[in-house]
CSV table of N, CA and C in Angstrom, one decimal:
chain,number,residue,atom,x,y,z
M,1,MET,N,0.8,-1.2,0.0
M,1,MET,CA,0.0,0.0,0.0
M,1,MET,C,0.9,1.2,0.0
M,2,THR,N,0.4,2.2,-0.7
M,2,THR,CA,1.2,3.4,-0.7
M,2,THR,C,0.7,4.3,0.5
M,3,HIS,N,1.5,5.3,0.7
M,3,HIS,CA,1.2,6.3,1.8
M,3,HIS,C,-0.1,6.9,1.6
M,4,THR,N,-0.5,7.2,0.3
M,4,THR,CA,-1.8,7.9,0.0
M,4,THR,C,-2.9,7.0,0.3
M,5,SER,N,-2.8,5.7,0.0
M,5,SER,CA,-3.9,4.8,0.2
M,5,SER,C,-4.2,4.5,1.7
M,6,VAL,N,-3.1,4.5,2.5
M,6,VAL,CA,-3.3,4.4,4.0
M,6,VAL,C,-4.1,5.6,4.6
M,7,LYS,N,-3.7,6.8,4.1
M,7,LYS,CA,-4.5,7.9,4.5
M,7,LYS,C,-5.9,7.8,4.1
M,8,ALA,N,-6.2,7.4,2.9
M,8,ALA,CA,-7.6,7.2,2.5
M,8,ALA,C,-8.4,6.2,3.3
M,9,VAL,N,-7.7,5.1,3.6
M,9,VAL,CA,-8.3,4.1,4.4
M,9,VAL,C,-8.7,4.6,5.8
M,10,ARG,N,-7.7,5.3,6.4
M,10,ARG,CA,-7.9,5.9,7.7
M,10,ARG,C,-9.1,6.9,7.7
M,11,ALA,N,-9.1,7.8,6.7
M,11,ALA,CA,-10.2,8.7,6.6
M,11,ALA,C,-11.5,8.1,6.4
M,12,GLY,N,-11.5,7.0,5.6
M,12,GLY,CA,-12.8,6.2,5.4
M,12,GLY,C,-13.3,5.6,6.7
M,13,LEU,N,-12.3,5.0,7.4
M,13,LEU,CA,-12.7,4.4,8.7
M,13,LEU,C,-13.2,5.4,9.7
M,14,LEU,N,-12.5,6.6,9.7
M,14,LEU,CA,-13.0,7.7,10.6
M,14,LEU,C,-14.4,8.1,10.3
M,15,ALA,N,-14.6,8.3,9.0
M,15,ALA,CA,-15.9,8.7,8.5
M,15,ALA,C,-17.0,7.7,8.9
M,16,ALA,N,-16.7,6.4,8.7
M,16,ALA,CA,-17.6,5.3,9.1
M,16,ALA,C,-17.9,5.4,10.5
M,17,LEU,N,-16.9,5.6,11.4
M,17,LEU,CA,-17.1,5.6,12.8
M,17,LEU,C,-18.0,6.8,13.2
M,18,VAL,N,-17.8,7.9,12.6
M,18,VAL,CA,-18.6,9.1,12.9
M,18,VAL,C,-20.0,8.8,12.5
M,19,LEU,N,-20.2,8.2,11.3
M,19,LEU,CA,-21.6,7.9,10.9
M,19,LEU,C,-22.3,6.9,11.8
M,20,LEU,N,-21.5,5.9,12.2
M,20,LEU,CA,-22.1,5.0,13.2
M,20,LEU,C,-22.5,5.6,14.5
M,21,ALA,N,-21.6,6.5,15.0
M,21,ALA,CA,-21.9,7.1,16.2
M,21,ALA,C,-23.2,8.0,16.1
M,22,CYS,N,-23.3,8.7,15.0
M,22,CYS,CA,-24.5,9.6,14.8
M,22,CYS,C,-25.7,8.8,14.6
M,23,ALA,N,-25.6,7.6,14.0
M,23,ALA,CA,-26.8,6.8,13.6
M,23,ALA,C,-27.2,5.9,14.8
M,24,ALA,N,-26.4,5.8,15.8
M,24,ALA,CA,-26.7,4.9,16.9
M,24,ALA,C,-27.9,5.3,17.6
M,25,PRO,N,-28.8,4.4,18.0
M,25,PRO,CA,-30.0,4.8,18.7
M,25,PRO,C,-29.7,5.5,20.0
M,26,ALA,N,-30.6,6.3,20.4
M,26,ALA,CA,-30.5,7.0,21.7
M,26,ALA,C,-30.6,6.0,22.8
M,27,ARG,N,-30.2,6.3,24.0
M,27,ARG,CA,-30.2,5.4,25.1
M,27,ARG,C,-31.6,4.9,25.3
M,28,ALA,N,-31.7,3.6,25.6
M,28,ALA,CA,-33.0,3.0,25.9
M,28,ALA,C,-33.6,3.7,27.2
M,29,THR,N,-34.9,3.9,27.1
M,29,THR,CA,-35.6,4.4,28.3
M,29,THR,C,-36.4,3.3,28.9
M,30,THR,N,-36.9,3.5,30.1
M,30,THR,CA,-37.7,2.5,30.8
M,30,THR,C,-39.1,2.5,30.2
M,31,GLY,N,-39.5,3.4,29.4
M,31,GLY,CA,-40.9,3.5,28.9
M,31,GLY,C,-41.8,4.1,30.0
M,32,HIS,N,-41.3,4.5,31.1
M,32,HIS,CA,-42.0,5.0,32.2
M,32,HIS,C,-42.2,6.5,32.0
M,33,LEU,N,-43.4,6.9,31.6
M,33,LEU,CA,-43.7,8.3,31.3
M,33,LEU,C,-44.4,9.0,32.5
M,34,ALA,N,-45.0,8.2,33.4
M,34,ALA,CA,-45.7,8.9,34.5
M,34,ALA,C,-44.8,9.2,35.6
M,35,PRO,N,-45.0,10.3,36.3
M,35,PRO,CA,-44.2,10.7,37.4
M,35,PRO,C,-44.2,9.6,38.5
M,36,ASP,N,-43.1,9.6,39.2
M,36,ASP,CA,-42.9,8.6,40.3
M,36,ASP,C,-44.0,8.8,41.4
M,37,SER,N,-44.4,7.7,42.0
M,37,SER,CA,-45.4,7.7,43.1
M,37,SER,C,-44.7,7.1,44.3
M,38,TYR,N,-44.7,8.0,45.4
M,38,TYR,CA,-44.1,7.5,46.6
M,38,TYR,C,-44.7,8.2,47.8
M,39,LEU,N,-44.8,7.5,48.9
M,39,LEU,CA,-45.4,8.1,50.2
M,39,LEU,C,-44.5,7.7,51.3
M,40,LEU,N,-44.2,8.7,52.2
M,40,LEU,CA,-43.6,8.4,53.5
M,40,LEU,C,-44.7,8.2,54.5
M,41,LEU,N,-44.7,7.0,55.1
M,41,LEU,CA,-45.8,6.6,55.9
M,41,LEU,C,-45.4,6.5,57.4
M,42,THR,N,-46.2,7.0,58.3
M,42,THR,CA,-46.0,6.8,59.7
M,42,THR,C,-47.3,6.5,60.4
M,43,VAL,N,-47.2,5.7,61.4
M,43,VAL,CA,-48.3,5.4,62.3
M,43,VAL,C,-47.8,5.6,63.7
M,44,SER,N,-48.5,6.5,64.5
M,44,SER,CA,-48.1,6.8,65.8
M,44,SER,C,-49.3,6.5,66.8
M,45,GLN,N,-48.9,6.2,68.0
M,45,GLN,CA,-49.9,6.0,69.1
M,45,GLN,C,-50.4,7.3,69.5
M,46,GLY,N,-51.7,7.5,69.8
M,46,GLY,CA,-52.2,8.7,70.2
M,46,GLY,C,-52.9,9.5,69.1
M,47,GLU,N,-53.3,10.7,69.5
M,47,GLU,CA,-54.1,11.5,68.6
M,47,GLU,C,-53.3,12.6,67.8
M,48,THR,N,-52.0,12.5,67.8
M,48,THR,CA,-51.2,13.5,67.0
M,48,THR,C,-50.2,12.7,66.2
M,49,PRO,N,-49.8,13.2,65.0
M,49,PRO,CA,-48.8,12.5,64.2
M,49,PRO,C,-47.5,12.5,64.9
M,50,SER,N,-46.7,11.5,64.6
M,50,SER,CA,-45.3,11.4,65.1
M,50,SER,C,-44.5,12.6,64.6
M,51,THR,N,-43.7,13.2,65.5
M,51,THR,CA,-42.8,14.2,65.1
M,51,THR,C,-41.4,13.6,64.9
M,52,ALA,N,-41.2,12.4,65.2
M,52,ALA,CA,-39.9,11.7,65.0
M,52,ALA,C,-39.6,11.5,63.5
M,53,GLN,N,-38.4,11.6,63.2
M,53,GLN,CA,-38.0,11.4,61.8
M,53,GLN,C,-38.1,9.9,61.5
M,54,GLY,N,-38.2,9.6,60.3
M,54,GLY,CA,-38.3,8.2,59.9
M,54,GLY,C,-39.7,7.9,59.3
M,55,GLY,N,-39.9,6.6,59.3
M,55,GLY,CA,-41.2,6.1,58.7
M,55,GLY,C,-40.8,5.1,57.6
M,56,THR,N,-41.8,4.7,56.9
M,56,THR,CA,-41.6,3.7,55.8
M,56,THR,C,-41.9,4.4,54.5
M,57,LEU,N,-41.0,4.2,53.6
M,57,LEU,CA,-41.1,4.8,52.3
M,57,LEU,C,-41.7,3.8,51.3
M,58,LEU,N,-43.0,4.0,50.9
M,58,LEU,CA,-43.6,3.2,49.9
M,58,LEU,C,-43.4,3.8,48.5
M,59,ARG,N,-42.8,3.0,47.7
M,59,ARG,CA,-42.7,3.4,46.3
M,59,ARG,C,-43.5,2.5,45.4
M,60,CYS,N,-44.1,3.1,44.4
M,60,CYS,CA,-45.0,2.3,43.6
M,60,CYS,C,-44.7,2.2,42.1
M,61,ASP,N,-43.5,2.6,41.7
M,61,ASP,CA,-43.1,2.5,40.3
M,61,ASP,C,-41.7,1.8,40.2
M,62,PRO,N,-41.5,0.6,40.4
M,62,PRO,CA,-42.4,-0.5,40.8
M,62,PRO,C,-42.6,-0.6,42.3
M,63,PRO,N,-43.5,-1.4,42.8
M,63,PRO,CA,-43.8,-1.5,44.2
M,63,PRO,C,-42.6,-2.0,45.0
M,64,ARG,N,-42.2,-1.2,46.0
M,64,ARG,CA,-41.1,-1.6,46.9
M,64,ARG,C,-41.0,-0.7,48.1
M,65,GLY,N,-40.2,-1.2,49.1
M,65,GLY,CA,-40.0,-0.4,50.3
M,65,GLY,C,-40.9,-0.5,51.4
M,66,HIS,N,-41.9,-1.4,51.3
M,66,HIS,CA,-43.0,-1.6,52.2
M,66,HIS,C,-43.3,-3.1,52.3
M,67,ARG,N,-43.6,-3.6,53.4
M,67,ARG,CA,-43.9,-5.0,53.6
M,67,ARG,C,-45.0,-5.5,52.6
M,68,HIS,N,-46.0,-4.7,52.4
M,68,HIS,CA,-47.1,-5.1,51.5
M,68,HIS,C,-47.2,-4.1,50.3
M,69,ALA,N,-46.1,-3.8,49.7
M,69,ALA,CA,-46.0,-2.8,48.7
M,69,ALA,C,-46.9,-3.1,47.5
M,70,ALA,N,-46.9,-4.3,47.0
M,70,ALA,CA,-47.8,-4.6,45.8
M,70,ALA,C,-49.3,-4.3,46.2
M,71,ASP,N,-49.7,-4.8,47.3
M,71,ASP,CA,-51.1,-4.6,47.7
M,71,ASP,C,-51.4,-3.2,47.9
M,72,ALA,N,-50.5,-2.5,48.6
M,72,ALA,CA,-50.8,-1.1,49.0
M,72,ALA,C,-50.8,-0.2,47.7
M,73,CYS,N,-49.9,-0.5,46.8
M,73,CYS,CA,-49.9,0.3,45.5
M,73,CYS,C,-51.1,0.0,44.7
M,74,ALA,N,-51.6,-1.3,44.7
M,74,ALA,CA,-52.8,-1.6,43.9
M,74,ALA,C,-54.0,-0.9,44.5
M,75,GLU,N,-54.1,-0.9,45.8
M,75,GLU,CA,-55.2,-0.2,46.5
M,75,GLU,C,-55.2,1.3,46.2
M,76,LEU,N,-54.0,1.9,46.2
M,76,LEU,CA,-53.8,3.3,45.9
M,76,LEU,C,-54.2,3.6,44.4
M,77,ALA,N,-53.8,2.7,43.6
M,77,ALA,CA,-54.0,2.9,42.1
M,77,ALA,C,-55.6,2.9,41.9
M,78,ALA,N,-56.2,1.9,42.5
M,78,ALA,CA,-57.7,1.8,42.4
M,78,ALA,C,-58.4,3.1,42.9
M,79,ALA,N,-57.8,3.7,43.9
M,79,ALA,CA,-58.4,4.9,44.5
M,79,ALA,C,-57.8,6.2,44.0
M,80,ASP,N,-57.0,6.1,42.9
M,80,ASP,CA,-56.4,7.2,42.2
M,80,ASP,C,-55.5,8.0,43.2
M,81,GLY,N,-54.9,7.3,44.1
M,81,GLY,CA,-53.9,7.9,45.1
M,81,GLY,C,-54.6,8.5,46.3
M,82,ARG,N,-55.9,8.5,46.4
M,82,ARG,CA,-56.6,9.1,47.5
M,82,ARG,C,-56.8,8.1,48.6
M,83,ILE,N,-56.1,8.2,49.7
M,83,ILE,CA,-56.2,7.2,50.8
M,83,ILE,C,-57.7,7.2,51.3
M,84,THR,N,-58.3,8.3,51.4
M,84,THR,CA,-59.7,8.3,51.9
M,84,THR,C,-60.7,7.6,50.9
M,85,ALA,N,-60.3,7.4,49.7
M,85,ALA,CA,-61.2,6.7,48.7
M,85,ALA,C,-61.0,5.2,48.7
M,86,ILE,N,-60.0,4.7,49.5
M,86,ILE,CA,-59.8,3.2,49.6
M,86,ILE,C,-61.1,2.6,50.2
M,87,PRO,N,-61.7,1.6,49.6
M,87,PRO,CA,-63.0,1.1,50.2
M,87,PRO,C,-62.7,0.5,51.6
M,88,ALA,N,-63.6,0.7,52.5
M,88,ALA,CA,-63.5,0.2,53.8
M,88,ALA,C,-63.8,-1.3,53.8
M,89,LYS,N,-63.0,-2.1,54.6
M,89,LYS,CA,-63.3,-3.5,54.7
M,89,LYS,C,-64.4,-3.8,55.7
M,90,ASP,N,-65.1,-4.8,55.5
M,90,ASP,CA,-66.2,-5.2,56.4
M,90,ASP,C,-65.7,-6.1,57.5
M,91,VAL,N,-65.3,-5.5,58.6
M,91,VAL,CA,-64.7,-6.2,59.7
M,91,VAL,C,-65.3,-5.8,61.0
M,92,PHE,N,-65.2,-6.7,62.0
M,92,PHE,CA,-65.7,-6.4,63.3
M,92,PHE,C,-64.4,-5.9,64.1
M,93,CYS,N,-64.5,-4.7,64.6
M,93,CYS,CA,-63.4,-4.2,65.4
M,93,CYS,C,-63.9,-4.0,66.9
M,94,PRO,N,-63.0,-4.2,67.8
M,94,PRO,CA,-63.4,-4.1,69.2
M,94,PRO,C,-63.7,-2.6,69.5
M,95,MET,N,-64.6,-2.4,70.5
M,95,MET,CA,-64.9,-1.1,70.9
M,95,MET,C,-63.9,-0.6,72.0
M,96,LEU,N,-62.7,-0.7,71.6
M,96,LEU,CA,-61.6,-0.3,72.5
M,96,LEU,C,-61.0,1.0,72.0
M,97,TYR,N,-60.9,2.0,72.9
M,97,TYR,CA,-60.3,3.3,72.4
M,97,TYR,C,-58.8,3.3,72.7
M,98,ALA,N,-58.0,3.1,71.7
M,98,ALA,CA,-56.6,3.2,71.8
M,98,ALA,C,-56.1,3.9,70.5
M,99,PRO,N,-56.3,5.2,70.5
M,99,PRO,CA,-56.1,5.9,69.2
M,99,PRO,C,-54.7,5.8,68.5
M,100,VAL,N,-54.8,5.7,67.2
M,100,VAL,CA,-53.6,5.7,66.4
M,100,VAL,C,-53.7,6.8,65.3
M,101,THR,N,-52.7,7.4,65.0
M,101,THR,CA,-52.7,8.5,63.9
M,101,THR,C,-51.8,8.0,62.8
M,102,ALA,N,-52.4,8.0,61.6
M,102,ALA,CA,-51.7,7.7,60.4
M,102,ALA,C,-51.4,9.0,59.6
M,103,HIS,N,-50.2,9.0,59.1
M,103,HIS,CA,-49.7,10.2,58.3
M,103,HIS,C,-49.0,9.7,57.1
M,104,ALA,N,-49.3,10.3,55.9
M,104,ALA,CA,-48.7,10.1,54.7
M,104,ALA,C,-48.3,11.4,54.0
M,105,ARG,N,-47.1,11.4,53.4
M,105,ARG,CA,-46.7,12.6,52.7
M,105,ARG,C,-45.9,12.1,51.5
M,106,GLY,N,-46.1,12.7,50.3
M,106,GLY,CA,-45.4,12.3,49.1
M,106,GLY,C,-46.1,12.8,47.9
M,107,THR,N,-46.0,12.0,46.8
M,107,THR,CA,-46.6,12.3,45.6
M,107,THR,C,-47.3,11.1,45.0
M,108,TRP,N,-48.3,11.3,44.3
M,108,TRP,CA,-49.0,10.2,43.5
M,108,TRP,C,-49.1,10.7,42.1
M,109,ARG,N,-48.4,10.0,41.2
M,109,ARG,CA,-48.4,10.4,39.8
M,109,ARG,C,-48.2,11.9,39.6
M,110,GLY,N,-47.3,12.4,40.3
M,110,GLY,CA,-46.9,13.8,40.2
M,110,GLY,C,-47.7,14.8,41.0
M,111,GLN,N,-48.7,14.3,41.7
M,111,GLN,CA,-49.6,15.2,42.5
M,111,GLN,C,-49.2,15.1,44.0
M,112,PRO,N,-49.1,16.2,44.7
M,112,PRO,CA,-48.7,16.1,46.1
M,112,PRO,C,-49.8,15.4,46.9
M,113,VAL,N,-49.4,14.6,47.9
M,113,VAL,CA,-50.3,13.9,48.8
M,113,VAL,C,-49.9,14.3,50.2
M,114,GLU,N,-50.9,14.7,51.0
M,114,GLU,CA,-50.7,15.0,52.4
M,114,GLU,C,-51.9,14.4,53.1
M,115,TYR,N,-51.7,13.5,54.0
M,115,TYR,CA,-52.9,12.8,54.6
M,115,TYR,C,-52.6,12.6,56.1
M,116,THR,N,-53.5,12.9,57.0
M,116,THR,CA,-53.4,12.7,58.4
M,116,THR,C,-54.8,12.3,58.9
M,117,GLU,N,-54.9,11.2,59.6
M,117,GLU,CA,-56.2,10.9,60.2
M,117,GLU,C,-55.9,10.0,61.5
M,118,THR,N,-56.7,10.3,62.5
M,118,THR,CA,-56.7,9.5,63.7
M,118,THR,C,-57.9,8.6,63.8
M,119,PHE,N,-57.5,7.3,64.1
M,119,PHE,CA,-58.5,6.3,64.2
M,119,PHE,C,-58.7,5.8,65.6
M,120,PRO,N,-59.9,5.3,66.0
M,120,PRO,CA,-60.1,4.9,67.4
M,120,PRO,C,-59.1,3.8,67.9
M,121,ASN,N,-58.7,2.9,66.9
M,121,ASN,CA,-57.8,1.8,67.2
M,121,ASN,C,-57.1,1.3,65.9
M,122,SER,N,-56.2,0.4,66.1
M,122,SER,CA,-55.4,-0.1,64.9
M,122,SER,C,-56.3,-0.9,64.0
M,123,CYS,N,-57.3,-1.6,64.6
M,123,CYS,CA,-58.3,-2.4,63.7
M,123,CYS,C,-59.0,-1.5,62.8
M,124,MET,N,-59.5,-0.3,63.3
M,124,MET,CA,-60.2,0.6,62.4
M,124,MET,C,-59.2,1.2,61.4
M,125,LEU,N,-58.0,1.5,61.7
M,125,LEU,CA,-57.0,1.9,60.8
M,125,LEU,C,-56.9,1.0,59.6
M,126,ALA,N,-56.7,-0.3,59.9
M,126,ALA,CA,-56.5,-1.4,58.9
M,126,ALA,C,-57.8,-1.5,58.1
M,127,ALA,N,-59.0,-1.4,58.7
M,127,ALA,CA,-60.2,-1.5,57.9
M,127,ALA,C,-60.4,-0.4,57.0
M,128,ARG,N,-60.0,0.8,57.3
M,128,ARG,CA,-60.2,2.0,56.5
M,128,ARG,C,-59.1,2.3,55.5
M,129,THR,N,-57.9,1.8,55.7
M,129,THR,CA,-56.7,2.1,54.8
M,129,THR,C,-56.1,0.9,54.2
M,130,GLY,N,-56.7,-0.3,54.4
M,130,GLY,CA,-56.2,-1.4,53.7
M,130,GLY,C,-54.7,-1.7,54.0
M,131,SER,N,-53.9,-2.0,53.0
M,131,SER,CA,-52.5,-2.4,53.2
M,131,SER,C,-51.6,-1.2,53.3
M,132,VAL,N,-52.1,0.0,53.0
M,132,VAL,CA,-51.2,1.2,52.9
M,132,VAL,C,-50.5,1.4,54.3
M,133,PHE,N,-51.2,1.3,55.4
M,133,PHE,CA,-50.5,1.6,56.7
M,133,PHE,C,-50.3,0.3,57.4
M,134,ALA,N,-50.3,-0.9,56.7
M,134,ALA,CA,-49.9,-2.2,57.4
M,134,ALA,C,-48.4,-2.3,57.5
M,135,LEU,N,-47.8,-1.5,58.4
M,135,LEU,CA,-46.4,-1.4,58.5
M,135,LEU,C,-45.8,-2.4,59.4
M,136,ASP,N,-46.6,-3.0,60.3
M,136,ASP,CA,-46.1,-4.0,61.2
M,136,ASP,C,-46.7,-5.4,60.9
M,137,GLY,N,-46.2,-6.4,61.5
M,137,GLY,CA,-46.8,-7.7,61.3
M,137,GLY,C,-46.4,-8.4,60.0
M,138,PRO,N,-47.0,-9.6,59.8
M,138,PRO,CA,-46.6,-10.4,58.6
M,138,PRO,C,-47.1,-9.8,57.3
């Protein structure tokens, strides 16, 4: 090969690399177009929300971070993220007054969520909020 042909081959290879780089597809995306949905959940004894830091972070895109994440996210999805719209379960709860306060803060499909409610006891909390505040137990 002559000196001129080596230069031509190099230029051709360089041009091919540039074309390949420009024609390469963009990075693959997850296909996830909806904003992330997450809630920081706490349950405290008494009639006021806990002021302590912490809680359980429920993430729903995909469900994780919570013992019953799949069920909780499904219930929230059916209620369009409104905890108060989760259908109450038909259960018998004791007439025992041991108040618990549930608090949730975060976003659901890009919309802010702020929820606080005090229930007469943990049985009523579970009956009204389903798996969302099922933070303890199996």
